[in-house]
PDB file of C-alpha atoms and ligand atoms in Angstrom:
ATOM      1  CA  UNK A   1     -39.130  10.774 -46.722  1.00 46.00           C
ATOM      2  CA  UNK A   2     -39.772  10.483 -50.418  1.00 53.00           C
ATOM      3  CA  UNK A   3     -38.275   8.267 -53.026  1.00 71.00           C
ATOM      4  CA  UNK A   4     -34.671   8.645 -54.078  1.00 79.00           C
ATOM      5  CA  UNK A   5     -35.069   7.688 -57.708  1.00 91.00           C
ATOM      6  CA  UNK A   6     -33.437  10.140 -60.074  1.00 95.00           C
ATOM      7  CA  UNK A   7     -33.496  10.081 -63.855  1.00 96.00           C
ATOM      8  CA  UNK A   8     -30.180  10.161 -65.686  1.00 96.00           C
ATOM      9  CA  UNK A   9     -30.829  13.788 -66.611  1.00 97.00           C
ATOM     10  CA  UNK A  10     -31.546  14.709 -63.011  1.00 97.00           C
ATOM     11  CA  UNK A  11     -28.305  13.093 -61.846  1.00 97.00           C
ATOM     12  CA  UNK A  12     -26.431  15.107 -64.477  1.00 97.00           C
ATOM     13  CA  UNK A  13     -28.333  18.354 -63.822  1.00 98.00           C
ATOM     14  CA  UNK A  14     -27.793  18.223 -60.051  1.00 98.00           C
ATOM     15  CA  UNK A  15     -24.370  16.577 -60.043  1.00 98.00           C
ATOM     16  CA  UNK A  16     -22.666  19.586 -58.383  1.00 98.00           C
ATOM     17  CA  UNK A  17     -25.243  19.434 -55.592  1.00 98.00           C
ATOM     18  CA  UNK A  18     -25.072  15.665 -55.198  1.00 97.00           C
ATOM     19  CA  UNK A  19     -21.276  15.910 -54.880  1.00 97.00           C
ATOM     20  CA  UNK A  20     -21.683  17.983 -51.715  1.00 98.00           C
ATOM     21  CA  UNK A  21     -21.656  15.867 -48.541  1.00 98.00           C
ATOM     22  CA  UNK A  22     -24.248  18.209 -47.007  1.00 98.00           C
ATOM     23  CA  UNK A  23     -26.660  17.733 -49.937  1.00 98.00           C
ATOM     24  CA  UNK A  24     -26.118  14.394 -51.679  1.00 97.00           C
ATOM     25  CA  UNK A  25     -28.961  12.353 -53.138  1.00 97.00           C
ATOM     26  CA  UNK A  26     -31.046  12.602 -49.975  1.00 97.00           C
ATOM     27  CA  UNK A  27     -30.774  16.386 -49.895  1.00 98.00           C
ATOM     28  CA  UNK A  28     -31.571  16.667 -53.584  1.00 98.00           C
ATOM     29  CA  UNK A  29     -34.679  14.516 -53.055  1.00 98.00           C
ATOM     30  CA  UNK A  30     -35.629  16.831 -50.189  1.00 98.00           C
ATOM     31  CA  UNK A  31     -35.323  19.859 -52.481  1.00 98.00           C
ATOM     32  CA  UNK A  32     -37.460  18.105 -55.098  1.00 98.00           C
ATOM     33  CA  UNK A  33     -40.184  17.480 -52.530  1.00 98.00           C
ATOM     34  CA  UNK A  34     -40.058  21.028 -51.151  1.00 98.00           C
ATOM     35  CA  UNK A  35     -42.828  23.537 -51.782  1.00 98.00           C
ATOM     36  CA  UNK A  36     -41.625  27.119 -51.538  1.00 99.00           C
ATOM     37  CA  UNK A  37     -43.730  30.251 -51.921  1.00 98.00           C
ATOM     38  CA  UNK A  38     -42.055  33.377 -53.293  1.00 98.00           C
ATOM     39  CA  UNK A  39     -43.866  36.613 -52.503  1.00 98.00           C
ATOM     40  CA  UNK A  40     -43.094  39.153 -55.219  1.00 98.00           C
ATOM     41  CA  UNK A  41     -41.551  38.429 -58.627  1.00 98.00           C
ATOM     42  CA  UNK A  42     -39.435  41.594 -58.548  1.00 98.00           C
ATOM     43  CA  UNK A  43     -35.840  42.473 -57.743  1.00 98.00           C
ATOM     44  CA  UNK A  44     -35.500  40.003 -54.860  1.00 98.00           C
ATOM     45  CA  UNK A  45     -37.985  37.447 -56.190  1.00 98.00           C
ATOM     46  CA  UNK A  46     -36.194  37.137 -59.538  1.00 98.00           C
ATOM     47  CA  UNK A  47     -32.934  35.606 -58.245  1.00 98.00           C
ATOM     48  CA  UNK A  48     -34.838  33.649 -55.594  1.00 98.00           C
ATOM     49  CA  UNK A  49     -37.054  32.064 -58.263  1.00 98.00           C
ATOM     50  CA  UNK A  50     -34.221  31.423 -60.702  1.00 98.00           C
ATOM     51  CA  UNK A  51     -31.898  29.805 -58.135  1.00 98.00           C
ATOM     52  CA  UNK A  52     -34.632  27.721 -56.497  1.00 98.00           C
ATOM     53  CA  UNK A  53     -35.643  26.501 -59.947  1.00 98.00           C
ATOM     54  CA  UNK A  54     -32.081  25.821 -61.065  1.00 98.00           C
ATOM     55  CA  UNK A  55     -31.417  24.024 -57.787  1.00 98.00           C
ATOM     56  CA  UNK A  56     -34.348  21.670 -58.247  1.00 98.00           C
ATOM     57  CA  UNK A  57     -36.915  22.849 -55.696  1.00 98.00           C
ATOM     58  CA  UNK A  58     -39.863  20.753 -56.866  1.00 98.00           C
ATOM     59  CA  UNK A  59     -42.736  23.177 -56.453  1.00 98.00           C
ATOM     60  CA  UNK A  60     -42.413  26.942 -56.501  1.00 98.00           C
ATOM     61  CA  UNK A  61     -45.363  29.231 -55.912  1.00 98.00           C
ATOM     62  CA  UNK A  62     -45.099  32.858 -56.983  1.00 98.00           C
ATOM     63  CA  UNK A  63     -47.429  35.690 -55.996  1.00 98.00           C
ATOM     64  CA  UNK A  64     -47.472  39.052 -57.747  1.00 98.00           C
ATOM     65  CA  UNK A  65     -50.281  41.152 -59.172  1.00 97.00           C
ATOM     66  CA  UNK A  66     -48.088  43.506 -61.222  1.00 97.00           C
ATOM     67  CA  UNK A  67     -47.159  43.594 -64.888  1.00 98.00           C
ATOM     68  CA  UNK A  68     -43.611  43.999 -66.184  1.00 98.00           C
ATOM     69  CA  UNK A  69     -42.594  47.614 -66.831  1.00 98.00           C
ATOM     70  CA  UNK A  70     -39.462  49.055 -68.397  1.00 98.00           C
ATOM     71  CA  UNK A  71     -38.345  50.508 -65.031  1.00 97.00           C
ATOM     72  CA  UNK A  72     -38.286  46.945 -63.604  1.00 97.00           C
ATOM     73  CA  UNK A  73     -35.616  45.636 -65.967  1.00 98.00           C
ATOM     74  CA  UNK A  74     -32.766  47.480 -64.191  1.00 98.00           C
ATOM     75  CA  UNK A  75     -32.905  44.765 -61.477  1.00 98.00           C
ATOM     76  CA  UNK A  76     -35.733  42.242 -62.018  1.00 98.00           C
ATOM     77  CA  UNK A  77     -33.669  39.732 -63.974  1.00 98.00           C
ATOM     78  CA  UNK A  78     -36.374  37.093 -64.391  1.00 98.00           C
ATOM     79  CA  UNK A  79     -38.017  39.423 -66.900  1.00 98.00           C
ATOM     80  CA  UNK A  80     -36.886  40.662 -70.321  1.00 98.00           C
ATOM     81  CA  UNK A  81     -37.991  43.009 -73.073  1.00 98.00           C
ATOM     82  CA  UNK A  82     -40.323  40.377 -74.516  1.00 98.00           C
ATOM     83  CA  UNK A  83     -42.280  40.388 -71.223  1.00 98.00           C
ATOM     84  CA  UNK A  84     -43.101  44.103 -71.103  1.00 98.00           C
ATOM     85  CA  UNK A  85     -46.788  44.465 -70.292  1.00 98.00           C
ATOM     86  CA  UNK A  86     -47.100  40.803 -69.327  1.00 98.00           C
ATOM     87  CA  UNK A  87     -48.053  39.607 -65.856  1.00 98.00           C
ATOM     88  CA  UNK A  88     -44.913  39.171 -63.749  1.00 98.00           C
ATOM     89  CA  UNK A  89     -46.012  35.729 -62.525  1.00 98.00           C
ATOM     90  CA  UNK A  90     -46.401  34.519 -66.136  1.00 98.00           C
ATOM     91  CA  UNK A  91     -43.065  35.997 -67.165  1.00 98.00           C
ATOM     92  CA  UNK A  92     -41.339  34.516 -64.074  1.00 98.00           C
ATOM     93  CA  UNK A  93     -42.956  31.107 -64.651  1.00 98.00           C
ATOM     94  CA  UNK A  94     -41.641  31.113 -68.234  1.00 98.00           C
ATOM     95  CA  UNK A  95     -38.135  32.026 -66.997  1.00 98.00           C
ATOM     96  CA  UNK A  96     -38.238  29.187 -64.466  1.00 98.00           C
ATOM     97  CA  UNK A  97     -39.453  26.677 -67.045  1.00 98.00           C
ATOM     98  CA  UNK A  98     -36.724  27.767 -69.465  1.00 98.00           C
ATOM     99  CA  UNK A  99     -34.090  26.861 -66.860  1.00 98.00           C
ATOM    100  CA  UNK A 100     -35.698  23.755 -65.433  1.00 98.00           C
ATOM    101  CA  UNK A 101     -38.835  22.165 -66.896  1.00 97.00           C
ATOM    102  CA  UNK A 102     -38.825  19.591 -64.053  1.00 96.00           C
ATOM    103  CA  UNK A 103     -39.973  22.278 -61.624  1.00 97.00           C
ATOM    104  CA  UNK A 104     -43.696  22.885 -61.086  1.00 98.00           C
ATOM    105  CA  UNK A 105     -44.600  26.569 -60.919  1.00 98.00           C
ATOM    106  CA  UNK A 106     -47.826  27.680 -59.300  1.00 98.00           C
ATOM    107  CA  UNK A 107     -48.591  31.240 -60.427  1.00 98.00           C
ATOM    108  CA  UNK A 108     -50.817  33.385 -58.227  1.00 98.00           C
ATOM    109  CA  UNK A 109     -51.580  36.667 -60.029  1.00 98.00           C
ATOM    110  CA  UNK A 110     -53.223  38.180 -56.972  1.00 97.00           C
ATOM    111  CA  UNK A 111     -52.543  40.793 -54.344  1.00 96.00           C
ATOM    112  CA  UNK A 112     -51.988  39.269 -50.902  1.00 96.00           C
ATOM    113  CA  UNK A 113     -54.743  40.280 -48.510  1.00 97.00           C
ATOM    114  CA  UNK A 114     -55.897  39.327 -45.022  1.00 97.00           C
ATOM    115  CA  UNK A 115     -58.502  37.122 -46.762  1.00 97.00           C
ATOM    116  CA  UNK A 116     -56.198  35.006 -48.944  1.00 98.00           C
ATOM    117  CA  UNK A 117     -52.864  35.006 -47.082  1.00 98.00           C
ATOM    118  CA  UNK A 118     -53.570  32.080 -44.720  1.00 98.00           C
ATOM    119  CA  UNK A 119     -54.705  29.814 -47.556  1.00 98.00           C
ATOM    120  CA  UNK A 120     -51.749  30.669 -49.811  1.00 98.00           C
ATOM    121  CA  UNK A 121     -49.090  30.404 -47.089  1.00 98.00           C
ATOM    122  CA  UNK A 122     -50.624  27.161 -45.807  1.00 98.00           C
ATOM    123  CA  UNK A 123     -50.094  25.454 -49.157  1.00 98.00           C
ATOM    124  CA  UNK A 124     -46.289  25.728 -48.894  1.00 98.00           C
ATOM    125  CA  UNK A 125     -43.519  24.518 -46.557  1.00 97.00           C
ATOM    126  CA  UNK A 126     -41.473  27.698 -46.559  1.00 98.00           C
ATOM    127  CA  UNK A 127     -41.997  31.303 -47.659  1.00 98.00           C
ATOM    128  CA  UNK A 128     -39.502  33.736 -49.206  1.00 98.00           C
ATOM    129  CA  UNK A 129     -40.740  37.284 -48.861  1.00 98.00           C
ATOM    130  CA  UNK A 130     -39.357  39.692 -51.423  1.00 97.00           C
ATOM    131  CA  UNK A 131     -42.236  42.151 -51.316  1.00 96.00           C
ATOM    132  CA  UNK A 132     -41.653  45.883 -51.496  1.00 90.00           C
ATOM    133  CA  UNK A 133     -43.991  47.227 -48.819  1.00 92.00           C
ATOM    134  CA  UNK A 134     -44.525  46.929 -45.080  1.00 92.00           C
ATOM    135  CA  UNK A 135     -48.215  46.002 -45.274  1.00 93.00           C
ATOM    136  CA  UNK A 136     -47.398  42.834 -47.232  1.00 95.00           C
ATOM    137  CA  UNK A 137     -44.351  42.028 -45.066  1.00 96.00           C
ATOM    138  CA  UNK A 138     -46.394  42.094 -41.860  1.00 96.00           C
ATOM    139  CA  UNK A 139     -49.252  40.161 -43.460  1.00 97.00           C
ATOM    140  CA  UNK A 140     -46.885  37.421 -44.640  1.00 98.00           C
ATOM    141  CA  UNK A 141     -44.904  37.340 -41.392  1.00 98.00           C
ATOM    142  CA  UNK A 142     -47.990  36.948 -39.176  1.00 97.00           C
ATOM    143  CA  UNK A 143     -49.487  34.285 -41.465  1.00 98.00           C
ATOM    144  CA  UNK A 144     -46.216  32.312 -41.352  1.00 98.00           C
ATOM    145  CA  UNK A 145     -46.237  32.292 -37.525  1.00 97.00           C
ATOM    146  CA  UNK A 146     -49.862  31.096 -37.445  1.00 96.00           C
ATOM    147  CA  UNK A 147     -49.254  28.390 -40.069  1.00 98.00           C
ATOM    148  CA  UNK A 148     -45.891  27.408 -38.468  1.00 98.00           C
ATOM    149  CA  UNK A 149     -43.997  28.044 -41.697  1.00 98.00           C
ATOM    150  CA  UNK A 150     -40.384  29.194 -41.887  1.00 98.00           C
ATOM    151  CA  UNK A 151     -40.047  32.684 -43.365  1.00 98.00           C
ATOM    152  CA  UNK A 152     -36.944  33.924 -45.170  1.00 98.00           C
ATOM    153  CA  UNK A 153     -37.340  37.664 -45.449  1.00 98.00           C
ATOM    154  CA  UNK A 154     -35.187  40.132 -47.371  1.00 98.00           C
ATOM    155  CA  UNK A 155     -35.371  43.848 -47.995  1.00 97.00           C
ATOM    156  CA  UNK A 156     -33.303  46.341 -49.977  1.00 97.00           C
ATOM    157  CA  UNK A 157     -33.019  50.102 -50.231  1.00 94.00           C
ATOM    158  CA  UNK A 158     -30.461  52.241 -52.045  1.00 96.00           C
ATOM    159  CA  UNK A 159     -27.139  50.445 -51.352  1.00 98.00           C
ATOM    160  CA  UNK A 160     -28.216  48.382 -48.362  1.00 97.00           C
ATOM    161  CA  UNK A 161     -29.812  45.021 -47.820  1.00 98.00           C
ATOM    162  CA  UNK A 162     -31.212  43.080 -44.874  1.00 98.00           C
ATOM    163  CA  UNK A 163     -31.928  39.396 -44.478  1.00 98.00           C
ATOM    164  CA  UNK A 164     -33.413  37.274 -41.702  1.00 98.00           C
ATOM    165  CA  UNK A 165     -34.991  33.870 -41.108  1.00 98.00           C
ATOM    166  CA  UNK A 166     -37.979  33.554 -38.796  1.00 98.00           C
ATOM    167  CA  UNK A 167     -39.200  30.243 -37.391  1.00 98.00           C
ATOM    168  CA  UNK A 168     -40.714  30.680 -33.921  1.00 97.00           C
ATOM    169  CA  UNK A 169     -42.302  27.208 -34.260  1.00 97.00           C
ATOM    170  CA  UNK A 170     -38.756  25.778 -33.886  1.00 97.00           C
ATOM    171  CA  UNK A 171     -38.567  26.784 -30.214  1.00 95.00           C
ATOM    172  CA  UNK A 172     -38.136  29.619 -27.720  1.00 93.00           C
ATOM    173  CA  UNK A 173     -34.733  30.629 -29.129  1.00 93.00           C
ATOM    174  CA  UNK A 174     -36.356  31.539 -32.448  1.00 97.00           C
ATOM    175  CA  UNK A 175     -37.974  34.981 -32.746  1.00 98.00           C
ATOM    176  CA  UNK A 176     -40.583  36.090 -35.281  1.00 97.00           C
ATOM    177  CA  UNK A 177     -40.644  39.168 -37.504  1.00 97.00           C
ATOM    178  CA  UNK A 178     -42.611  41.126 -34.900  1.00 96.00           C
ATOM    179  CA  UNK A 179     -40.064  40.350 -32.188  1.00 96.00           C
ATOM    180  CA  UNK A 180     -37.725  42.436 -34.386  1.00 95.00           C
ATOM    181  CA  UNK A 181     -40.220  44.943 -35.811  1.00 94.00           C
ATOM    182  CA  UNK A 182     -43.302  45.121 -33.534  1.00 91.00           C
ATOM    183  CA  UNK A 183     -45.161  47.597 -35.749  1.00 88.00           C
ATOM    184  CA  UNK A 184     -44.930  48.916 -39.291  1.00 85.00           C
ATOM    185  CA  UNK A 185     -43.210  52.318 -39.379  1.00 84.00           C
ATOM    186  CA  UNK A 186     -45.537  55.278 -39.897  1.00 82.00           C
ATOM    187  CA  UNK A 187     -46.365  55.956 -43.558  1.00 80.00           C
ATOM    188  CA  UNK A 188     -43.644  57.941 -45.274  1.00 79.00           C
ATOM    189  CA  UNK A 189     -40.978  57.335 -42.625  1.00 80.00           C
ATOM    190  CA  UNK A 190     -39.121  54.631 -44.560  1.00 83.00           C
ATOM    191  CA  UNK A 191     -39.044  55.419 -48.280  1.00 84.00           C
ATOM    192  CA  UNK A 192     -39.637  52.709 -50.893  1.00 84.00           C
ATOM    193  CA  UNK A 193     -37.228  51.804 -53.698  1.00 83.00           C
ATOM    194  CA  UNK A 194     -39.599  53.626 -56.070  1.00 82.00           C
ATOM    195  CA  UNK A 195     -39.064  56.782 -54.013  1.00 85.00           C
ATOM    196  CA  UNK A 196     -35.436  56.454 -52.948  1.00 90.00           C
ATOM    197  CA  UNK A 197     -33.916  54.124 -55.559  1.00 94.00           C
ATOM    198  CA  UNK A 198     -31.850  50.959 -55.299  1.00 96.00           C
ATOM    199  CA  UNK A 199     -28.725  49.700 -57.043  1.00 97.00           C
ATOM    200  CA  UNK A 200     -29.978  46.801 -59.157  1.00 97.00           C
ATOM    201  CA  UNK A 201     -27.186  44.383 -58.283  1.00 98.00           C
ATOM    202  CA  UNK A 202     -27.896  44.868 -54.559  1.00 98.00           C
ATOM    203  CA  UNK A 203     -31.287  43.187 -55.041  1.00 98.00           C
ATOM    204  CA  UNK A 204     -29.519  40.362 -56.861  1.00 98.00           C
ATOM    205  CA  UNK A 205     -27.119  39.719 -53.972  1.00 98.00           C
ATOM    206  CA  UNK A 206     -29.852  39.828 -51.340  1.00 98.00           C
ATOM    207  CA  UNK A 207     -32.191  37.597 -53.374  1.00 98.00           C
ATOM    208  CA  UNK A 208     -29.375  35.117 -53.906  1.00 98.00           C
ATOM    209  CA  UNK A 209     -28.611  35.086 -50.160  1.00 98.00           C
ATOM    210  CA  UNK A 210     -32.339  34.549 -49.582  1.00 98.00           C
ATOM    211  CA  UNK A 211     -32.409  31.543 -51.934  1.00 98.00           C
ATOM    212  CA  UNK A 212     -29.321  30.146 -50.165  1.00 98.00           C
ATOM    213  CA  UNK A 213     -30.920  30.426 -46.709  1.00 98.00           C
ATOM    214  CA  UNK A 214     -34.165  28.889 -48.020  1.00 98.00           C
ATOM    215  CA  UNK A 215     -32.240  25.879 -49.368  1.00 98.00           C
ATOM    216  CA  UNK A 216     -30.284  25.570 -46.090  1.00 98.00           C
ATOM    217  CA  UNK A 217     -33.575  25.448 -44.186  1.00 98.00           C
ATOM    218  CA  UNK A 218     -35.032  22.810 -46.513  1.00 98.00           C
ATOM    219  CA  UNK A 219     -31.859  20.737 -46.264  1.00 98.00           C
ATOM    220  CA  UNK A 220     -31.415  21.359 -42.525  1.00 98.00           C
ATOM    221  CA  UNK A 221     -27.730  22.148 -42.959  1.00 98.00           C
ATOM    222  CA  UNK A 222     -25.307  24.706 -41.569  1.00 98.00           C
ATOM    223  CA  UNK A 223     -25.992  27.367 -38.986  1.00 98.00           C
ATOM    224  CA  UNK A 224     -29.461  28.832 -39.310  1.00 98.00           C
ATOM    225  CA  UNK A 225     -29.795  32.607 -39.675  1.00 98.00           C
ATOM    226  CA  UNK A 226     -32.827  32.457 -37.349  1.00 98.00           C
ATOM    227  CA  UNK A 227     -32.341  34.912 -34.472  1.00 98.00           C
ATOM    228  CA  UNK A 228     -29.841  37.025 -36.391  1.00 98.00           C
ATOM    229  CA  UNK A 229     -30.260  39.926 -38.766  1.00 98.00           C
ATOM    230  CA  UNK A 230     -27.797  40.217 -41.632  1.00 98.00           C
ATOM    231  CA  UNK A 231     -27.124  43.752 -42.804  1.00 98.00           C
ATOM    232  CA  UNK A 232     -25.085  44.489 -45.901  1.00 98.00           C
ATOM    233  CA  UNK A 233     -23.738  47.940 -46.700  1.00 98.00           C
ATOM    234  CA  UNK A 234     -22.716  47.715 -50.337  1.00 98.00           C
ATOM    235  CA  UNK A 235     -21.003  51.131 -50.419  1.00 98.00           C
ATOM    236  CA  UNK A 236     -18.756  50.195 -47.492  1.00 98.00           C
ATOM    237  CA  UNK A 237     -18.554  46.543 -48.650  1.00 98.00           C
ATOM    238  CA  UNK A 238     -19.413  45.422 -45.148  1.00 98.00           C
ATOM    239  CA  UNK A 239     -21.593  42.564 -43.923  1.00 98.00           C
ATOM    240  CA  UNK A 240     -22.573  42.396 -40.272  1.00 98.00           C
ATOM    241  CA  UNK A 241     -24.978  40.229 -38.305  1.00 98.00           C
ATOM    242  CA  UNK A 242     -26.660  41.202 -35.090  1.00 97.00           C
ATOM    243  CA  UNK A 243     -28.480  38.860 -32.753  1.00 97.00           C
ATOM    244  CA  UNK A 244     -31.974  39.622 -31.551  1.00 97.00           C
ATOM    245  CA  UNK A 245     -34.003  37.640 -29.024  1.00 96.00           C
ATOM    246  CA  UNK A 246     -37.534  36.362 -28.996  1.00 95.00           C
ATOM    247  CA  UNK A 247     -39.820  38.857 -27.276  1.00 94.00           C
ATOM    248  CA  UNK A 248     -41.855  37.086 -24.581  1.00 92.00           C
ATOM    249  CA  UNK A 249     -44.457  39.853 -24.889  1.00 92.00           C
ATOM    250  CA  UNK A 250     -44.608  39.602 -28.706  1.00 94.00           C
ATOM    251  CA  UNK A 251     -48.238  39.976 -29.762  1.00 90.00           C
ATOM    252  CA  UNK A 252     -47.870  37.253 -32.389  1.00 93.00           C
ATOM    253  CA  UNK A 253     -45.442  34.539 -31.271  1.00 93.00           C
ATOM    254  CA  UNK A 254     -45.717  35.296 -27.537  1.00 88.00           C
ATOM    255  CA  UNK A 255     -49.349  34.191 -27.564  1.00 61.00           C
ATOM    256  CA  UNK A 256     -48.532  31.055 -29.469  1.00 49.00           C
ATOM    257  CA  UNK A 257     -45.953  30.034 -26.857  1.00 50.00           C
ATOM    258  CA  UNK A 258     -48.583  30.467 -24.172  1.00 52.00           C
ATOM    259  CA  UNK A 259     -51.195  28.512 -26.129  1.00 53.00           C
ATOM    260  CA  UNK A 260     -48.690  25.722 -26.733  1.00 55.00           C
ATOM    261  CA  UNK A 261     -47.798  25.591 -23.016  1.00 52.00           C
ATOM    262  CA  UNK A 262     -51.491  25.253 -22.155  1.00 53.00           C
ATOM    263  CA  UNK A 263     -51.953  22.531 -24.747  1.00 51.00           C
ATOM    264  CA  UNK A 264     -49.276  20.370 -23.113  1.00 43.00           C
TER     265      UNK A 264
HETATM  266 ZN1  LIG B 301     -42.574  37.298 -32.087  1.00 63.38          ZN
END
């Protein structure tokens, strides 16, 4: 547990957090000590980054190898006209610093691969995945299981969003991403936002929910979303959650359970 010293400015900046019984000074210190990795500085990553920064998460890593394009600005609210052509991680880091210079941003202008994912994930306590493709989602999800890191994963398409928390290291009641989606769908079966479109504000809602769940996990408050999938239909204005179990035969977290049992 780290120190609880806050500057006068910090007390003022986070006063609405500190007022909450569930956060308080101890929770705010926990947020300041947290290291969160955000995968993708796009439609989901933008609100995640901005709210984590505003809320005082001490160290925020951001991975993205893209540059800002005009077609991004319909939803990627961390970026503006002045950032067109600039690396998204640089633009996002500047947006974070403009809100909260107390936050340390670690910019990773790289594409996640099987070679670098373990190292990058291992440097952080928790990962928020806002990537836009299945290859990256599976890469991140598997790396999080191996490194025993909590994963807060969101996805959007057209007028719909999904959100889930995965932390199989927390016990047998907690499934991993592959317990829900064992394999990536065949290429072309699920269209991307670039192919099928997305209402910009839908990414904002889902990214904001993602930031909320990430902060809940850091603070250890409320009812975890782990083991449930949240689905939002924006056209119907309907949220629903469905439970899903851990798969004992899961190729990723099933093995870990077995290895852990042997280790005991
Ligand atoms: Zn699993």
